[in-house]
Amino acid sequence: MPNKCIQPGDNPDLTKERKTCTFDTDELTSNLYGSRYAMERRREITKKISTDPDFANPIPLEFLSREKRIEATAKKTKSLIQRGPELCDVTKPNEMYHLVNEAIGIDGYPLALHYVMFIPSLVGQADDDLAAEIIPRAMSLEIIGTYAQTEMGHGTNLRELETTATYDKKTQEFVINTPTRSAMKWWPGNLGKMSNYAVVCCQLYIDGKKIGPHNFLVQLRCEKSHKPLPGITVGDIGPKMSYNTTDNGFLAFDNVRIPRKHMLMKHSKVSPDGVYTSPMHAKLSYGTMVHVRAHMVYSHGHMLATAAIVATRYSAVRKQGRIEPGGPEVQILDYQTQQHRIFPQIARAYAILFTGLEIKDQYAATLKGIAKGETDLLPDLHAITSGLKSVVTHMVCPSFLSFLNSPLFQVGLGIEQCRMACGGHGYSVGSGLPQLYGVQIGGCTYEGENMVMLQQTARYLMKAVKLTGQGKTLSHSVAYITKKENGKSLIGLEGGDIYREIEIILSTLEHTARRLAFEASQLWENRIKGGETKEQAWNGVTVEMNRVSRVHTRLFMARCFHNRVLSSPSSIRPVLTDLLSLYLHYECVDMAQHLLEDGHCNGGQIQYLKKRMYEDLATLRPNAVSLVDSIEQSDRELNSVLGRRDGNVYEALYQWAKQSELNYTDVLPAVQQYMMPMMEQNRSKI
Amino acid sequence: MPNKCIQPGDNPDLTKERKTCTFDTDELTSNLYGSRYAMERRREITKKISTDPDFANPIPLEFLSREKRIEATAKKTKSLIQRGPELCDVTKPNEMYHLVNEAIGIDGYPLALHYVMFIPSLVGQADDDLAAEIIPRAMSLEIIGTYAQTEMGHGTNLRELETTATYDKKTQEFVINTPTRSAMKWWPGNLGKMSNYAVVCCQLYIDGKKIGPHNFLVQLRCEKSHKPLPGITVGDIGPKMSYNTTDNGFLAFDNVRIPRKHMLMKHSKVSPDGVYTSPMHAKLSYGTMVHVRAHMVYSHGHMLATAAIVATRYSAVRKQGRIEPGGPEVQILDYQTQQHRIFPQIARAYAILFTGLEIKDQYAATLKGIAKGETDLLPDLHAITSGLKSVVTHMVCPSFLSFLNSPLFQVGLGIEQCRMACGGHGYSVGSGLPQLYGVQIGGCTYEGENMVMLQQTARYLMKAVKLTGQGKTLSHSVAYITKKENGKSLIGLEGGDIYREIEIILSTLEHTARRLAFEASQLWENRIKGGETKEQAWNGVTVEMNRVSRVHTRLFMARCFHNRVLSSPSSIRPVLTDLLSLYLHYECVDMAQHLLEDGHCNGGQIQYLKKRMYEDLATLRPNAVSLVDSIEQSDRELNSVLGRRDGNVYEALYQWAKQSELNYTDVLPAVQQYMMPMMEQNRSKI
């Protein structure tokens, strides 16, 4: 049987779907996770966790208060730390990523920031003395730390941060202070309750002179009692849309003194007598947030995949209405509207996962290069770093991925489409989808707000436009900007060869991205010619610039998907080609306005693209369930009564709901206290 | 001062915004709520509630467990019942609506379904005997009831419900039973814990013959002990995306016997000896859900308004970056991307509120008509009831509003845009926006799933297409379908007269809706000619049909907005015209694909529309805060630290966050239990 997920006792409608599979699901899974070995390793980890009492959830987290939820997660985290090596190869990031997903989930855990931000910033920025003092203690978890940058009044804009670090020559100390309410550190993960240390970003002042933002190691809580130290106000910022298992925190300093050596001085330094020296190599400073961002694209693809798995499986199980009067009730997956809602999300999930893999590879190669000082190896990374002079300023990370930030909102919409495709039950926390949306959509804001990100991409594209015709060769991701091509699209004329059609569509998208870039550049220039400053003029065209960035990004993703299909083994290439076909037709219909407005395409061609899109939906129908099965997320990862592999959703929904805290008693105290006396009183009135 | 919201102690940036107001905010508020008197009444109610200890929130609900939240709401509900008449004119629906919003909020309360579904279904469907027995007790709140229709396995599709009511001649009773797991009643509000009675929709069986769905009054819980009666399983279905103050419930029957007279027999009847008589007048049966739906459009406009108020005020207070290097930090409301995110939401909020008001009026008129049996007065309501044979079947309600259901997802997107426009703080529950989104987006599913609704609209439009050219006059809302007009749009040629431009845009939208309707009809026919059955063919074109319905709906909303502007007093007409101008330009740019694909508009005209849209953003900038002020939602209604009238957001955010349950102790038990021992152990290792 090509689909490897069939088991006895499964919902027969789901088994029926799996039997129509036309490809080997293990082949696709191996391809997605890199190798058959990697796939097997994932399965081993999944199996271990699913049976390990240390990671069991006696009560599903969604029924617990925040405090209890954090407690349950802290317990698992402790086990994860102690037993990690026995559960996976901790040197393999992919295995660790999967282990955390399985063991803990996506809502955060006490050491997330310790590993992702605290240690990396110390490694990247602490001088040898401080590194020797603190890194071993951090690595061995004698202390727990986080990274505190964002303030209540200012986010990613470092230059505006208000927290001050004033050097006191006499005592050779820095005085850390929070001058205003809006200067309070706000949002850092694990800051509120878990961390006893933090790397804190402050404005450095020496002799009354403002030097600018620098990082300092500050102890927040007593190592013995874990109580906040004198002068330190720290706590939890309260409930959020999601991530409520995480203690995002606030932090204020009342002239807290720290030794000079606790400034992170690998690059910038302050001598005992208060002489400031700026970094010799800005190169590796601010490298901290890098790998968070590098993995965002992939992890968001993973989340859209979760939603697509749930919606597709449930739509195969759920029945409603009849297409033919008197006919049998149909699986809702048979309705075109349902397919049109869900299948493009499956395609997008694959597209984003493939793009994420491509980015991870490029990124790893880049870091290797930087390590060896081989900056000449970086033209293509440079190309997608939004036109910054250097990949190695602190802006590299957001800009490196800036143009991939825009799909995140697309992911959010996709998750919501999948949730609503599950009807009423999608609204229940039992479906797993409300929390998933909450976690994912946070990504549109943290690590660089989308609008800001998009403009960085636009600035690079504008630079590429300027370079056009100067004989300079633009690097890969924007080489198309200078390409020559005819004014009309050939869509619809390819004569039934899908690979040729795909080429034509990609070149049409290229044409459109190029045209929009040149037009936006023109709009900008016109405003400058009209007397506005460059900056005023820019602010007058940013919405158009964001349009350009989005189309450029979607072109890049289409290319990543296409390249992946071309390099895929013949056994899975047909189904991936069907999926790519839907992806491209859907994208074109979605962007039809841009294809039409310069006459590059005509209405008939858009009609053709729609027709093809509907054909794709029908073509994919028999493989829909198998395509989501191949992404292979365990029931524990899905955390959804609707998406479970066996399709026995109704019984699961009931068993889940019975655990509601409101069902602990037959008669709710609130009813006893208010409703029953009210009714009693009204009866006695008569 | 034209803006009436300025008070001493306000955030100066917000005051600055209010001083640039060009119209009298009270004028607009009066216009929105019907009269100056109605506005004053709203303010009185707001004032009373804000100072009334019975409705105080010692701890904000968002920090409480579901159980505690329901308790707090039950307490308020009891006071609301006892003191309603002293708080507002309970005979005026608008005052009641506002009172509940102020006193209780949008997350539900114990008697919501009792008033909205239970009593109306009894009034509409119980025969005189049952009515006399139960309605007085329901009205005087001796009992609490709800309406239980939806089952786990089937939603709005009544014919597929599985719960059975089998008539037993010998005992003259109905036996109510839940034959399967999926037959469990699932989702009804206030069913889980609050209600002791319910009107239950069951399949009626007599002598082994299935008659079809009918409603029955069933007692669920003992009136004394409130314990579930024998044979009844009832409970809460667990946490949801929102509405967690509501005890949506599950309900199963194990052959529960009820007297024959407890069938709701105003229309269909079962005689003692088991003879079934079908309704003489289907007319008024199933009228139950009507007014829920009739008010959905307005209430969703109200929710989008809430988000727009929060985002606009916060964007005037929040500062980030500089447009000019070396210049001052700017209010983020000065960024074009921010204006483009928020201002169209303000426009849409007004458009939907105005549409909701129009619908309420039409609907009220219609009911009057029905009451007098004047079905001939209903052509236009009939016109927008999606081509159903009669307005008075049970489908009237969803179909009456079906074509207004599609804006609901638009509202959801709008709320999310507003939330993300608030950056990180929008993600905090303190912003009020995550909960607001959760409550609102539920509307895309309950009361008729959007996709289903849209198809009902499409079916009507197809009928209208068929009637074209047969000399029949189509009723108002679709009259445009038969209109003749030239093949090209005049957009851009109106020569600066905004009112003329608006006319041209509306006729362009009409052309587009008409064209799409005829094309979709053609696609459908072609499939039928191609050998498919009508139904197969329909399923093959539903996505296109939904497109048609959406454009038709957006045209209707644009017309409602336009009519409202034309009839508005001269003092506010200019600012409303600016808003309508943005609304229409934004809609056209959003639907540009449809304007372009038949050559009715060209690329140059789309460029023109964009240019006008950007001009509108700049024009509205000085009035943005005043436009949202005019919607006049109190801080209590907004329930947002970011949206508060005085704009002092940062202090409010801190005071709010301090109340987090995690801040009850300095050291979290979870840390004490797991993290501290772990760190201690690792230290001692050395």
CSV table of N, CA, C and O in Angstrom, one decimal, chain A residues 409 412-413 416-417 420 437, chain B residues 304 341 345 348 407-420 437 440-441 444:
chain,number,residue,atom,x,y,z
A,409,PHE,N,2.0,36.4,7.3
A,409,PHE,CA,0.5,36.7,7.5
A,409,PHE,C,-0.3,35.8,6.6
A,409,PHE,O,-1.4,35.4,6.9
A,412,GLY,N,-0.9,32.9,8.5
A,412,GLY,CA,-2.0,33.1,9.4
A,412,GLY,C,-3.4,33.0,8.8
A,412,GLY,O,-4.2,32.3,9.3
A,413,LEU,N,-3.5,33.6,7.6
A,413,LEU,CA,-4.8,33.5,6.9
A,413,LEU,C,-5.0,32.0,6.5
A,413,LEU,O,-6.2,31.5,6.6
A,416,GLU,N,-6.3,30.1,9.5
A,416,GLU,CA,-7.7,30.5,9.8
A,416,GLU,C,-8.6,29.9,8.7
A,416,GLU,O,-9.7,29.4,9.1
A,417,GLN,N,-8.2,29.8,7.5
A,417,GLN,CA,-9.0,29.2,6.5
A,417,GLN,C,-9.2,27.7,6.8
A,417,GLN,O,-10.3,27.2,6.8
A,420,MET,N,-11.6,27.5,9.8
A,420,MET,CA,-13.1,27.7,9.5
A,420,MET,C,-13.6,26.5,8.6
A,420,MET,O,-14.8,26.2,8.6
A,437,TYR,N,-3.1,29.2,15.7
A,437,TYR,CA,-3.2,30.6,15.0
A,437,TYR,C,-2.5,31.6,15.9
A,437,TYR,O,-1.7,32.4,15.4
B,304,LEU,N,-15.8,45.7,14.6
B,304,LEU,CA,-14.7,46.3,13.8
B,304,LEU,C,-14.4,47.7,14.3
B,304,LEU,O,-13.3,48.1,14.3
B,341,ARG,N,-3.4,50.6,6.7
B,341,ARG,CA,-3.8,49.5,7.4
B,341,ARG,C,-5.1,49.8,8.2
B,341,ARG,O,-6.0,49.0,8.3
B,345,GLN,N,-10.2,50.4,7.6
B,345,GLN,CA,-11.0,49.7,8.6
B,345,GLN,C,-12.0,50.6,9.3
B,345,GLN,O,-13.1,50.2,9.6
B,348,ARG,N,-14.7,50.9,6.7
B,348,ARG,CA,-15.5,49.6,6.6
B,348,ARG,C,-16.4,49.5,7.9
B,348,ARG,O,-17.6,49.1,7.8
B,407,PRO,N,-19.2,39.7,4.5
B,407,PRO,CA,-18.3,40.7,5.1
B,407,PRO,C,-17.8,40.3,6.5
B,407,PRO,O,-16.8,40.9,7.0
B,408,LEU,N,-18.3,39.3,7.1
B,408,LEU,CA,-17.9,38.9,8.5
B,408,LEU,C,-16.4,38.5,8.5
B,408,LEU,O,-15.7,38.9,9.4
B,409,PHE,N,-16.0,37.8,7.5
B,409,PHE,CA,-14.6,37.4,7.4
B,409,PHE,C,-13.7,38.7,7.2
B,409,PHE,O,-12.7,38.8,7.8
B,410,GLN,N,-14.3,39.6,6.4
B,410,GLN,CA,-13.6,40.9,6.1
B,410,GLN,C,-13.4,41.6,7.5
B,410,GLN,O,-12.4,42.2,7.7
B,411,VAL,N,-14.5,41.5,8.3
B,411,VAL,CA,-14.4,42.2,9.6
B,411,VAL,C,-13.2,41.5,10.4
B,411,VAL,O,-12.4,42.2,11.0
B,412,GLY,N,-13.2,40.2,10.4
B,412,GLY,CA,-12.1,39.5,11.1
B,412,GLY,C,-10.7,39.9,10.6
B,412,GLY,O,-9.9,40.3,11.4
B,413,LEU,N,-10.6,40.0,9.3
B,413,LEU,CA,-9.3,40.5,8.8
B,413,LEU,C,-9.0,41.9,9.2
B,413,LEU,O,-7.9,42.2,9.6
B,414,GLY,N,-10.1,42.7,9.3
B,414,GLY,CA,-9.9,44.1,9.7
B,414,GLY,C,-9.5,44.2,11.1
B,414,GLY,O,-8.6,44.9,11.4
B,415,ILE,N,-10.1,43.4,12.0
B,415,ILE,CA,-9.7,43.4,13.4
B,415,ILE,C,-8.3,43.0,13.5
B,415,ILE,O,-7.5,43.6,14.3
B,416,GLU,N,-7.9,42.0,12.8
B,416,GLU,CA,-6.5,41.5,12.9
B,416,GLU,C,-5.5,42.6,12.3
B,416,GLU,O,-4.4,42.7,12.9
B,417,GLN,N,-5.9,43.3,11.3
B,417,GLN,CA,-5.0,44.3,10.8
B,417,GLN,C,-4.9,45.4,11.9
B,417,GLN,O,-3.8,45.9,12.1
B,418,CYS,N,-6.0,45.7,12.5
B,418,CYS,CA,-5.9,46.7,13.6
B,418,CYS,C,-5.0,46.2,14.8
B,418,CYS,O,-4.2,47.0,15.3
B,419,ARG,N,-5.2,44.9,15.1
B,419,ARG,CA,-4.4,44.4,16.2
B,419,ARG,C,-2.9,44.4,15.8
B,419,ARG,O,-2.1,44.9,16.7
B,420,MET,N,-2.6,44.0,14.6
B,420,MET,CA,-1.1,44.0,14.3
B,420,MET,C,-0.6,45.4,14.1
B,420,MET,O,0.6,45.7,14.3
B,437,TYR,N,-11.2,39.5,18.4
B,437,TYR,CA,-11.2,38.7,17.2
B,437,TYR,C,-11.8,37.4,17.4
B,437,TYR,O,-12.6,36.9,16.5
B,440,GLN,N,-15.6,37.8,17.4
B,440,GLN,CA,-16.1,38.1,16.1
B,440,GLN,C,-16.0,37.0,15.1
B,440,GLN,O,-17.0,36.7,14.4
B,441,ILE,N,-14.9,36.4,15.0
B,441,ILE,CA,-14.6,35.4,13.9
B,441,ILE,C,-15.5,34.2,14.1
B,441,ILE,O,-15.8,33.5,13.1
B,444,CYS,N,-18.3,33.8,11.7
B,444,CYS,CA,-18.2,33.3,10.3
B,444,CYS,C,-18.7,31.8,10.2
B,444,CYS,O,-18.8,31.3,9.2
